[in-house]
Amino acid sequence: MDGHNITKVVLLACGSFNPITNMHLRMFELARDHLEDTGQYRVVKGIISPVGDGYKKKGLIEACHRLEMARLSTENSDWITVDSWESMQPDWVETAKVIRHHYDELLAAEQNNDDVDTVKYTKKRRIEENFTEGSSHHKRRDGPQLMLLCGADVLESFGVPNLWKQEDIAEIVGHYGLVCITRSGNDPHKFINQSDILWKHRKNIHVVHEWVTNEISATHVRRSLRRRRSVRYLLPDAVLYYIQEHGLYSAESEQKNAEVVLAPLQRYTAASSS
């Protein structure tokens, strides 16, 4: 396929990364292979964005540790990076706002590269105007695209009452796009079929089937660490050494935020009842 018809893509993964595991990293590789196999995309960058402490999830340790573990896990990657913006915000930030932030950063970087070329600068302005008008079609054709990378559990969480705003789901899937990695016990296609919003934007959802099943979960890792069981080869060695050095993940840490309502449920439940 002509290289001029190939869209550059940046993959953004948002989540707790508590701690980051090998499966989190594998998701990026699986997504890149899937998108590039279509002949329509070239994945140029991956971004890991750990959620801030304001999310108030049970057992969520401090963002400074989750950030450093993510950085250690990507030291040997030439295309996956870690971004601290979301985790450093004083309050929880909706995923849609995080995506907007990174898309703005992407546009700014493109403009800096193109400022010396008047023709390219004009094209850049056209991209911004198309984005402002909400035309995802033009955005995909003329400029780099940012896609949210997630597991099937995140896709299904769109159906949990008061966990997501419906307009945010429409924006994430409709304007940007979603790459969903399957896991055992999840059926993304069935959930897409059951959701009117996801069905409407189904062409923007890329479902990637992982044939080599890998059910590593951060919850399982934390449980094993509390019980002093080995978690080697479930997460990068550098991350494991960091956990051991700082004494992370204990019975006490798992009770953090145990009596606190998750930030989105606090915000959206209050909004719906007011």
PDB file of C-alpha atoms in Angstrom:
ATOM      1  CA  MET A   1       0.000   0.000   0.000  1.00  0.00           C
ATOM      2  CA  ASP A   2       1.134   3.539  -0.782  1.00  0.00           C
ATOM      3  CA  GLY A   3       2.834   4.990   2.300  1.00  0.00           C
ATOM      4  CA  HIS A   4       0.894   8.240   1.840  1.00  0.00           C
ATOM      5  CA  ASN A   5      -2.322   6.378   2.704  1.00  0.00           C
ATOM      6  CA  ILE A   6      -0.964   4.963   5.953  1.00  0.00           C
ATOM      7  CA  THR A   7      -2.058   6.717   9.147  1.00  0.00           C
ATOM      8  CA  LYS A   8       0.403   7.220  11.978  1.00  0.00           C
ATOM      9  CA  VAL A   9      -1.002   6.001  15.275  1.00  0.00           C
ATOM     10  CA  VAL A  10      -0.095   6.656  18.899  1.00  0.00           C
ATOM     11  CA  LEU A  11      -1.445   4.115  21.391  1.00  0.00           C
ATOM     12  CA  LEU A  12      -2.449   5.397  24.834  1.00  0.00           C
ATOM     13  CA  ALA A  13      -3.051   3.053  27.764  1.00  0.00           C
ATOM     14  CA  CYS A  14      -4.671   4.506  30.888  1.00  0.00           C
ATOM     15  CA  GLY A  15      -5.047   2.523  34.087  1.00  0.00           C
ATOM     16  CA  SER A  16      -3.836   1.847  37.600  1.00  0.00           C
ATOM     17  CA  PHE A  17      -0.731  -0.194  36.670  1.00  0.00           C
ATOM     18  CA  ASN A  18      -0.713  -1.360  40.263  1.00  0.00           C
ATOM     19  CA  PRO A  19       1.800  -2.821  39.534  1.00  0.00           C
ATOM     20  CA  ILE A  20       2.567  -2.888  35.827  1.00  0.00           C
ATOM     21  CA  THR A  21       2.857  -6.460  34.521  1.00  0.00           C
ATOM     22  CA  ASN A  22       4.239  -8.168  31.446  1.00  0.00           C
ATOM     23  CA  MET A  23       0.696  -8.408  30.116  1.00  0.00           C
ATOM     24  CA  HIS A  24       0.340  -4.623  30.142  1.00  0.00           C
ATOM     25  CA  LEU A  25       3.416  -4.425  27.938  1.00  0.00           C
ATOM     26  CA  ARG A  26       2.284  -7.296  25.715  1.00  0.00           C
ATOM     27  CA  MET A  27      -0.911  -5.378  24.950  1.00  0.00           C
ATOM     28  CA  PHE A  28       1.115  -2.737  23.131  1.00  0.00           C
ATOM     29  CA  GLU A  29       2.921  -5.310  21.013  1.00  0.00           C
ATOM     30  CA  LEU A  30      -0.303  -7.129  20.155  1.00  0.00           C
ATOM     31  CA  ALA A  31      -2.053  -3.884  19.227  1.00  0.00           C
ATOM     32  CA  ARG A  32       0.816  -2.713  17.025  1.00  0.00           C
ATOM     33  CA  ASP A  33       0.964  -6.030  15.152  1.00  0.00           C
ATOM     34  CA  HIS A  34      -2.801  -6.024  14.603  1.00  0.00           C
ATOM     35  CA  LEU A  35      -3.015  -2.434  13.353  1.00  0.00           C
ATOM     36  CA  GLU A  36       0.007  -2.656  11.079  1.00  0.00           C
ATOM     37  CA  ASP A  37      -1.207  -5.958   9.623  1.00  0.00           C
ATOM     38  CA  THR A  38      -4.203  -4.076   8.208  1.00  0.00           C
ATOM     39  CA  GLY A  39      -1.852  -2.066   5.997  1.00  0.00           C
ATOM     40  CA  GLN A  40      -3.670   1.110   7.034  1.00  0.00           C
ATOM     41  CA  TYR A  41      -1.659   2.147  10.087  1.00  0.00           C
ATOM     42  CA  ARG A  42       1.864   2.603  11.334  1.00  0.00           C
ATOM     43  CA  VAL A  43       2.186   2.669  15.117  1.00  0.00           C
ATOM     44  CA  VAL A  44       4.835   5.237  16.001  1.00  0.00           C
ATOM     45  CA  LYS A  45       4.521   5.485  19.771  1.00  0.00           C
ATOM     46  CA  GLY A  46       2.966   3.933  22.843  1.00  0.00           C
ATOM     47  CA  ILE A  47       2.148   5.889  26.011  1.00  0.00           C
ATOM     48  CA  ILE A  48       1.492   4.486  29.478  1.00  0.00           C
ATOM     49  CA  SER A  49      -0.469   6.906  31.654  1.00  0.00           C
ATOM     50  CA  PRO A  50      -0.951   5.724  35.257  1.00  0.00           C
ATOM     51  CA  VAL A  51      -4.024   7.082  37.016  1.00  0.00           C
ATOM     52  CA  GLY A  52      -3.605   9.576  39.836  1.00  0.00           C
ATOM     53  CA  ASP A  53      -4.062   8.850  43.524  1.00  0.00           C
ATOM     54  CA  GLY A  54      -7.374  10.719  43.387  1.00  0.00           C
ATOM     55  CA  TYR A  55      -8.962   7.739  41.647  1.00  0.00           C
ATOM     56  CA  LYS A  56      -9.336   6.177  45.126  1.00  0.00           C
ATOM     57  CA  LYS A  57      -9.266   2.562  43.982  1.00  0.00           C
ATOM     58  CA  LYS A  58      -8.915  -0.025  46.732  1.00  0.00           C
ATOM     59  CA  GLY A  59      -5.288  -1.066  47.183  1.00  0.00           C
ATOM     60  CA  LEU A  60      -3.959   1.713  44.931  1.00  0.00           C
ATOM     61  CA  ILE A  61      -0.451   2.596  46.085  1.00  0.00           C
ATOM     62  CA  GLU A  62       1.118   6.019  45.562  1.00  0.00           C
ATOM     63  CA  ALA A  63       1.477   7.283  42.015  1.00  0.00           C
ATOM     64  CA  CYS A  64       5.190   7.982  42.473  1.00  0.00           C
ATOM     65  CA  HIS A  65       5.827   4.246  42.876  1.00  0.00           C
ATOM     66  CA  ARG A  66       3.527   3.208  40.026  1.00  0.00           C
ATOM     67  CA  LEU A  67       5.183   5.739  37.736  1.00  0.00           C
ATOM     68  CA  GLU A  68       8.683   4.567  38.564  1.00  0.00           C
ATOM     69  CA  MET A  69       7.761   0.921  38.064  1.00  0.00           C
ATOM     70  CA  ALA A  70       6.254   1.758  34.675  1.00  0.00           C
ATOM     71  CA  ARG A  71       9.407   3.629  33.710  1.00  0.00           C
ATOM     72  CA  LEU A  72      11.578   0.709  34.761  1.00  0.00           C
ATOM     73  CA  SER A  73       9.432  -1.681  32.732  1.00  0.00           C
ATOM     74  CA  THR A  74       9.892   0.335  29.516  1.00  0.00           C
ATOM     75  CA  GLU A  75      13.621   0.998  29.780  1.00  0.00           C
ATOM     76  CA  ASN A  76      14.347  -1.488  26.997  1.00  0.00           C
ATOM     77  CA  SER A  77      11.536  -0.377  24.704  1.00  0.00           C
ATOM     78  CA  ASP A  78      12.308   1.874  21.764  1.00  0.00           C
ATOM     79  CA  TRP A  79       8.715   3.024  21.310  1.00  0.00           C
ATOM     80  CA  ILE A  80       6.745   2.717  24.583  1.00  0.00           C
ATOM     81  CA  THR A  81       7.066   5.636  27.016  1.00  0.00           C
ATOM     82  CA  VAL A  82       5.556   6.640  30.348  1.00  0.00           C
ATOM     83  CA  ASP A  83       3.790   9.952  30.907  1.00  0.00           C
ATOM     84  CA  SER A  84       3.272  11.475  34.359  1.00  0.00           C
ATOM     85  CA  TRP A  85       0.718  14.190  33.531  1.00  0.00           C
ATOM     86  CA  GLU A  86      -2.401  12.265  34.571  1.00  0.00           C
ATOM     87  CA  SER A  87      -0.894  10.811  37.740  1.00  0.00           C
ATOM     88  CA  MET A  88       0.368  14.205  38.912  1.00  0.00           C
ATOM     89  CA  GLN A  89      -3.041  15.908  38.824  1.00  0.00           C
ATOM     90  CA  PRO A  90      -4.421  16.715  42.305  1.00  0.00           C
ATOM     91  CA  ASP A  91      -7.836  15.239  41.465  1.00  0.00           C
ATOM     92  CA  TRP A  92      -8.955  12.310  39.361  1.00  0.00           C
ATOM     93  CA  VAL A  93      -9.114  13.192  35.650  1.00  0.00           C
ATOM     94  CA  GLU A  94     -11.642  11.593  33.312  1.00  0.00           C
ATOM     95  CA  THR A  95     -10.086   9.383  30.643  1.00  0.00           C
ATOM     96  CA  ALA A  96     -11.628  11.513  27.889  1.00  0.00           C
ATOM     97  CA  LYS A  97      -9.757  14.554  29.234  1.00  0.00           C
ATOM     98  CA  VAL A  98      -6.527  12.566  29.418  1.00  0.00           C
ATOM     99  CA  ILE A  99      -6.941  11.590  25.766  1.00  0.00           C
ATOM    100  CA  ARG A 100      -7.613  15.216  24.789  1.00  0.00           C
ATOM    101  CA  HIS A 101      -4.464  16.288  26.625  1.00  0.00           C
ATOM    102  CA  HIS A 102      -2.301  13.781  24.774  1.00  0.00           C
ATOM    103  CA  TYR A 103      -3.920  14.557  21.435  1.00  0.00           C
ATOM    104  CA  ASP A 104      -3.193  18.255  21.966  1.00  0.00           C
ATOM    105  CA  GLU A 105       0.410  17.315  22.750  1.00  0.00           C
ATOM    106  CA  LEU A 106       0.538  15.251  19.582  1.00  0.00           C
ATOM    107  CA  LEU A 107      -0.797  18.117  17.475  1.00  0.00           C
ATOM    108  CA  ALA A 108       1.650  20.554  19.056  1.00  0.00           C
ATOM    109  CA  ALA A 109       4.571  18.243  18.283  1.00  0.00           C
ATOM    110  CA  GLU A 110       3.425  17.910  14.686  1.00  0.00           C
ATOM    111  CA  GLN A 111       3.087  21.683  14.360  1.00  0.00           C
ATOM    112  CA  ASN A 112       6.587  22.254  15.754  1.00  0.00           C
ATOM    113  CA  ASN A 113       7.944  19.861  13.141  1.00  0.00           C
ATOM    114  CA  ASP A 114       6.014  21.507  10.327  1.00  0.00           C
ATOM    115  CA  ASP A 115       6.377  25.221  11.135  1.00  0.00           C
ATOM    116  CA  VAL A 116       9.267  25.652   8.705  1.00  0.00           C
ATOM    117  CA  ASP A 117       7.118  24.421   5.821  1.00  0.00           C
ATOM    118  CA  THR A 118       4.247  26.737   4.904  1.00  0.00           C
ATOM    119  CA  VAL A 119       2.368  24.045   3.025  1.00  0.00           C
ATOM    120  CA  LYS A 120       2.599  21.632   5.927  1.00  0.00           C
ATOM    121  CA  TYR A 121       1.614  24.372   8.371  1.00  0.00           C
ATOM    122  CA  THR A 122      -1.525  25.066   6.324  1.00  0.00           C
ATOM    123  CA  LYS A 123      -2.297  21.362   6.374  1.00  0.00           C
ATOM    124  CA  LYS A 124      -1.772  21.349  10.155  1.00  0.00           C
ATOM    125  CA  ARG A 125      -4.306  24.149  10.580  1.00  0.00           C
ATOM    126  CA  ARG A 126      -6.766  22.157   8.486  1.00  0.00           C
ATOM    127  CA  ILE A 127      -6.264  19.151  10.785  1.00  0.00           C
ATOM    128  CA  GLU A 128      -7.005  21.308  13.843  1.00  0.00           C
ATOM    129  CA  GLU A 129     -10.133  22.739  12.213  1.00  0.00           C
ATOM    130  CA  ASN A 130     -11.363  19.279  11.307  1.00  0.00           C
ATOM    131  CA  PHE A 131     -10.780  18.110  14.863  1.00  0.00           C
ATOM    132  CA  THR A 132     -12.646  21.116  16.271  1.00  0.00           C
ATOM    133  CA  GLU A 133     -15.588  20.303  14.016  1.00  0.00           C
ATOM    134  CA  GLY A 134     -15.634  16.760  15.388  1.00  0.00           C
ATOM    135  CA  SER A 135     -14.802  15.145  12.056  1.00  0.00           C
ATOM    136  CA  SER A 136     -12.956  11.974  12.985  1.00  0.00           C
ATOM    137  CA  HIS A 137     -12.930  11.046   9.288  1.00  0.00           C
ATOM    138  CA  HIS A 138     -10.759  14.015   8.351  1.00  0.00           C
ATOM    139  CA  LYS A 139      -8.633  13.620  11.452  1.00  0.00           C
ATOM    140  CA  ARG A 140      -7.747  10.063  10.493  1.00  0.00           C
ATOM    141  CA  ARG A 141      -7.004  10.992   6.900  1.00  0.00           C
ATOM    142  CA  ASP A 142      -4.903  14.105   7.399  1.00  0.00           C
ATOM    143  CA  GLY A 143      -3.126  13.736  10.700  1.00  0.00           C
ATOM    144  CA  PRO A 144      -1.795  11.371  13.324  1.00  0.00           C
ATOM    145  CA  GLN A 145      -4.372   9.395  15.251  1.00  0.00           C
ATOM    146  CA  LEU A 146      -4.487   8.673  18.968  1.00  0.00           C
ATOM    147  CA  MET A 147      -6.187   5.437  20.014  1.00  0.00           C
ATOM    148  CA  LEU A 148      -7.044   4.231  23.495  1.00  0.00           C
ATOM    149  CA  LEU A 149      -5.558   0.808  24.224  1.00  0.00           C
ATOM    150  CA  CYS A 150      -7.380  -1.367  26.754  1.00  0.00           C
ATOM    151  CA  GLY A 151      -8.424  -4.850  27.759  1.00  0.00           C
ATOM    152  CA  ALA A 152     -11.889  -6.292  27.252  1.00  0.00           C
ATOM    153  CA  ASP A 153     -12.683  -5.631  30.920  1.00  0.00           C
ATOM    154  CA  VAL A 154     -12.411  -1.884  30.305  1.00  0.00           C
ATOM    155  CA  LEU A 155     -14.712  -2.127  27.304  1.00  0.00           C
ATOM    156  CA  GLU A 156     -17.296  -3.937  29.417  1.00  0.00           C
ATOM    157  CA  SER A 157     -16.914  -1.359  32.199  1.00  0.00           C
ATOM    158  CA  PHE A 158     -18.591   1.135  29.841  1.00  0.00           C
ATOM    159  CA  GLY A 159     -21.839  -0.552  30.888  1.00  0.00           C
ATOM    160  CA  VAL A 160     -21.359  -0.026  34.633  1.00  0.00           C
ATOM    161  CA  PRO A 161     -23.778   2.684  35.860  1.00  0.00           C
ATOM    162  CA  ASN A 162     -22.114   5.972  36.867  1.00  0.00           C
ATOM    163  CA  LEU A 163     -18.615   4.757  36.005  1.00  0.00           C
ATOM    164  CA  TRP A 164     -18.457   6.553  32.648  1.00  0.00           C
ATOM    165  CA  LYS A 165     -20.294   9.505  31.131  1.00  0.00           C
ATOM    166  CA  GLN A 166     -22.080   8.461  27.960  1.00  0.00           C
ATOM    167  CA  GLU A 167     -20.748  11.482  26.090  1.00  0.00           C
ATOM    168  CA  ASP A 168     -17.204  10.517  27.091  1.00  0.00           C
ATOM    169  CA  ILE A 169     -17.674   7.021  25.686  1.00  0.00           C
ATOM    170  CA  ALA A 170     -18.981   8.500  22.437  1.00  0.00           C
ATOM    171  CA  GLU A 171     -16.014  10.871  22.240  1.00  0.00           C
ATOM    172  CA  ILE A 172     -13.397   8.219  23.028  1.00  0.00           C
ATOM    173  CA  VAL A 173     -14.708   5.689  20.535  1.00  0.00           C
ATOM    174  CA  GLY A 174     -16.161   8.047  17.937  1.00  0.00           C
ATOM    175  CA  HIS A 175     -13.430  10.682  17.662  1.00  0.00           C
ATOM    176  CA  TYR A 176     -10.330   8.715  18.574  1.00  0.00           C
ATOM    177  CA  GLY A 177     -10.795   4.960  18.384  1.00  0.00           C
ATOM    178  CA  LEU A 178     -10.243   1.980  20.613  1.00  0.00           C
ATOM    179  CA  VAL A 179      -7.977  -1.060  20.464  1.00  0.00           C
ATOM    180  CA  CYS A 180      -9.319  -3.816  22.723  1.00  0.00           C
ATOM    181  CA  ILE A 181      -7.282  -6.896  23.648  1.00  0.00           C
ATOM    182  CA  THR A 182      -9.403  -9.954  24.406  1.00  0.00           C
ATOM    183  CA  ARG A 183      -9.109 -12.033  27.569  1.00  0.00           C
ATOM    184  CA  SER A 184     -10.566 -15.407  28.522  1.00  0.00           C
ATOM    185  CA  GLY A 185     -14.143 -15.088  29.708  1.00  0.00           C
ATOM    186  CA  ASN A 186     -14.756 -11.805  27.856  1.00  0.00           C
ATOM    187  CA  ASP A 187     -16.661 -11.418  24.598  1.00  0.00           C
ATOM    188  CA  PRO A 188     -16.055  -7.871  23.277  1.00  0.00           C
ATOM    189  CA  HIS A 189     -18.124  -8.464  20.127  1.00  0.00           C
ATOM    190  CA  LYS A 190     -21.155  -9.445  22.196  1.00  0.00           C
ATOM    191  CA  PHE A 191     -20.802  -6.368  24.397  1.00  0.00           C
ATOM    192  CA  ILE A 192     -20.394  -4.095  21.362  1.00  0.00           C
ATOM    193  CA  ASN A 193     -23.580  -5.593  19.926  1.00  0.00           C
ATOM    194  CA  GLN A 194     -25.452  -4.924  23.181  1.00  0.00           C
ATOM    195  CA  SER A 195     -24.352  -1.280  23.435  1.00  0.00           C
ATOM    196  CA  ASP A 196     -25.971   1.287  21.145  1.00  0.00           C
ATOM    197  CA  ILE A 197     -23.058   3.714  21.512  1.00  0.00           C
ATOM    198  CA  LEU A 198     -20.398   1.106  20.783  1.00  0.00           C
ATOM    199  CA  TRP A 199     -22.412  -0.359  17.921  1.00  0.00           C
ATOM    200  CA  LYS A 200     -22.725   3.072  16.324  1.00  0.00           C
ATOM    201  CA  HIS A 201     -18.934   3.483  16.368  1.00  0.00           C
ATOM    202  CA  ARG A 202     -18.050  -0.199  15.910  1.00  0.00           C
ATOM    203  CA  LYS A 203     -15.807   0.542  12.925  1.00  0.00           C
ATOM    204  CA  ASN A 204     -13.548   2.554  15.248  1.00  0.00           C
ATOM    205  CA  ILE A 205     -13.110  -0.412  17.618  1.00  0.00           C
ATOM    206  CA  HIS A 206     -10.292  -2.813  16.820  1.00  0.00           C
ATOM    207  CA  VAL A 207     -10.715  -6.108  18.674  1.00  0.00           C
ATOM    208  CA  VAL A 208      -7.440  -8.014  18.956  1.00  0.00           C
ATOM    209  CA  HIS A 209      -7.606 -11.690  19.820  1.00  0.00           C
ATOM    210  CA  GLU A 210      -4.704 -12.968  21.921  1.00  0.00           C
ATOM    211  CA  TRP A 211      -4.163 -16.548  20.821  1.00  0.00           C
ATOM    212  CA  VAL A 212      -1.422 -17.144  23.380  1.00  0.00           C
ATOM    213  CA  THR A 213      -3.623 -16.646  26.429  1.00  0.00           C
ATOM    214  CA  ASN A 214      -1.967 -14.814  29.275  1.00  0.00           C
ATOM    215  CA  GLU A 215      -4.117 -14.160  32.312  1.00  0.00           C
ATOM    216  CA  ILE A 216      -1.615 -12.167  34.337  1.00  0.00           C
ATOM    217  CA  SER A 217      -3.464  -9.583  36.419  1.00  0.00           C
ATOM    218  CA  ALA A 218      -2.186  -6.954  38.821  1.00  0.00           C
ATOM    219  CA  THR A 219      -4.705  -8.223  41.383  1.00  0.00           C
ATOM    220  CA  HIS A 220      -3.175 -11.706  41.219  1.00  0.00           C
ATOM    221  CA  VAL A 221       0.332 -10.242  41.503  1.00  0.00           C
ATOM    222  CA  ARG A 222      -0.582  -8.214  44.598  1.00  0.00           C
ATOM    223  CA  ARG A 223      -2.224 -11.252  46.209  1.00  0.00           C
ATOM    224  CA  SER A 224       0.883 -13.364  45.603  1.00  0.00           C
ATOM    225  CA  LEU A 225       3.133 -10.642  46.981  1.00  0.00           C
ATOM    226  CA  ARG A 226       1.047 -10.408  50.166  1.00  0.00           C
ATOM    227  CA  ARG A 227       1.398 -14.153  50.583  1.00  0.00           C
ATOM    228  CA  ARG A 228       5.134 -14.026  49.894  1.00  0.00           C
ATOM    229  CA  ARG A 229       4.778 -16.131  46.765  1.00  0.00           C
ATOM    230  CA  SER A 230       7.031 -15.734  43.761  1.00  0.00           C
ATOM    231  CA  VAL A 231       5.825 -13.410  40.999  1.00  0.00           C
ATOM    232  CA  ARG A 232       8.964 -13.626  38.912  1.00  0.00           C
ATOM    233  CA  TYR A 233       8.310 -13.729  35.140  1.00  0.00           C
ATOM    234  CA  LEU A 234       4.887 -12.171  35.705  1.00  0.00           C
ATOM    235  CA  LEU A 235       6.425  -8.693  35.659  1.00  0.00           C
ATOM    236  CA  PRO A 236       9.789  -7.296  34.578  1.00  0.00           C
ATOM    237  CA  ASP A 237      12.698  -8.114  36.905  1.00  0.00           C
ATOM    238  CA  ALA A 238      13.437  -4.413  37.430  1.00  0.00           C
ATOM    239  CA  VAL A 239       9.866  -3.898  38.666  1.00  0.00           C
ATOM    240  CA  LEU A 240      10.100  -6.881  41.001  1.00  0.00           C
ATOM    241  CA  TYR A 241      13.370  -5.606  42.478  1.00  0.00           C
ATOM    242  CA  TYR A 242      11.795  -2.163  42.978  1.00  0.00           C
ATOM    243  CA  ILE A 243       8.832  -3.711  44.823  1.00  0.00           C
ATOM    244  CA  GLN A 244      11.166  -5.690  47.072  1.00  0.00           C
ATOM    245  CA  GLU A 245      13.437  -2.712  47.712  1.00  0.00           C
ATOM    246  CA  HIS A 246      10.560  -0.466  48.782  1.00  0.00           C
ATOM    247  CA  GLY A 247       8.491  -3.118  50.553  1.00  0.00           C
ATOM    248  CA  LEU A 248       5.415  -2.495  48.424  1.00  0.00           C
ATOM    249  CA  TYR A 249       2.156  -4.450  48.475  1.00  0.00           C
ATOM    250  CA  SER A 250       1.226  -5.723  51.880  1.00  0.00           C
ATOM    251  CA  ALA A 251      -2.003  -6.597  53.650  1.00  0.00           C
ATOM    252  CA  GLU A 252      -2.052  -3.001  54.914  1.00  0.00           C
ATOM    253  CA  SER A 253      -1.603  -1.413  51.489  1.00  0.00           C
ATOM    254  CA  GLU A 254      -4.384  -3.551  50.030  1.00  0.00           C
ATOM    255  CA  GLN A 255      -6.815  -1.939  52.491  1.00  0.00           C
ATOM    256  CA  LYS A 256      -5.995   1.554  51.298  1.00  0.00           C
ATOM    257  CA  ASN A 257      -9.192   3.322  50.119  1.00  0.00           C
ATOM    258  CA  ALA A 258     -11.214   0.292  51.269  1.00  0.00           C
ATOM    259  CA  GLU A 259     -13.903   2.532  52.749  1.00  0.00           C
ATOM    260  CA  VAL A 260     -13.784   5.143  49.974  1.00  0.00           C
ATOM    261  CA  VAL A 261     -16.118   5.261  46.974  1.00  0.00           C
ATOM    262  CA  LEU A 262     -14.311   5.214  43.625  1.00  0.00           C
ATOM    263  CA  ALA A 263     -13.865   8.761  42.284  1.00  0.00           C
ATOM    264  CA  PRO A 264     -16.018   8.424  39.118  1.00  0.00           C
ATOM    265  CA  LEU A 265     -18.825   6.827  41.092  1.00  0.00           C
ATOM    266  CA  GLN A 266     -18.665   9.709  43.584  1.00  0.00           C
ATOM    267  CA  ARG A 267     -18.716  12.317  40.830  1.00  0.00           C
ATOM    268  CA  TYR A 268     -21.313  10.867  38.486  1.00  0.00           C
ATOM    269  CA  THR A 269     -23.655   9.499  41.165  1.00  0.00           C
ATOM    270  CA  ALA A 270     -23.762  12.932  42.780  1.00  0.00           C
ATOM    271  CA  ALA A 271     -24.355  14.583  39.404  1.00  0.00           C
ATOM    272  CA  SER A 272     -27.200  12.233  38.480  1.00  0.00           C
ATOM    273  CA  SER A 273     -28.939  12.725  41.828  1.00  0.00           C
ATOM    274  CA  SER A 274     -28.683  16.522  41.862  1.00  0.00           C
TER     275      SER A 274
END
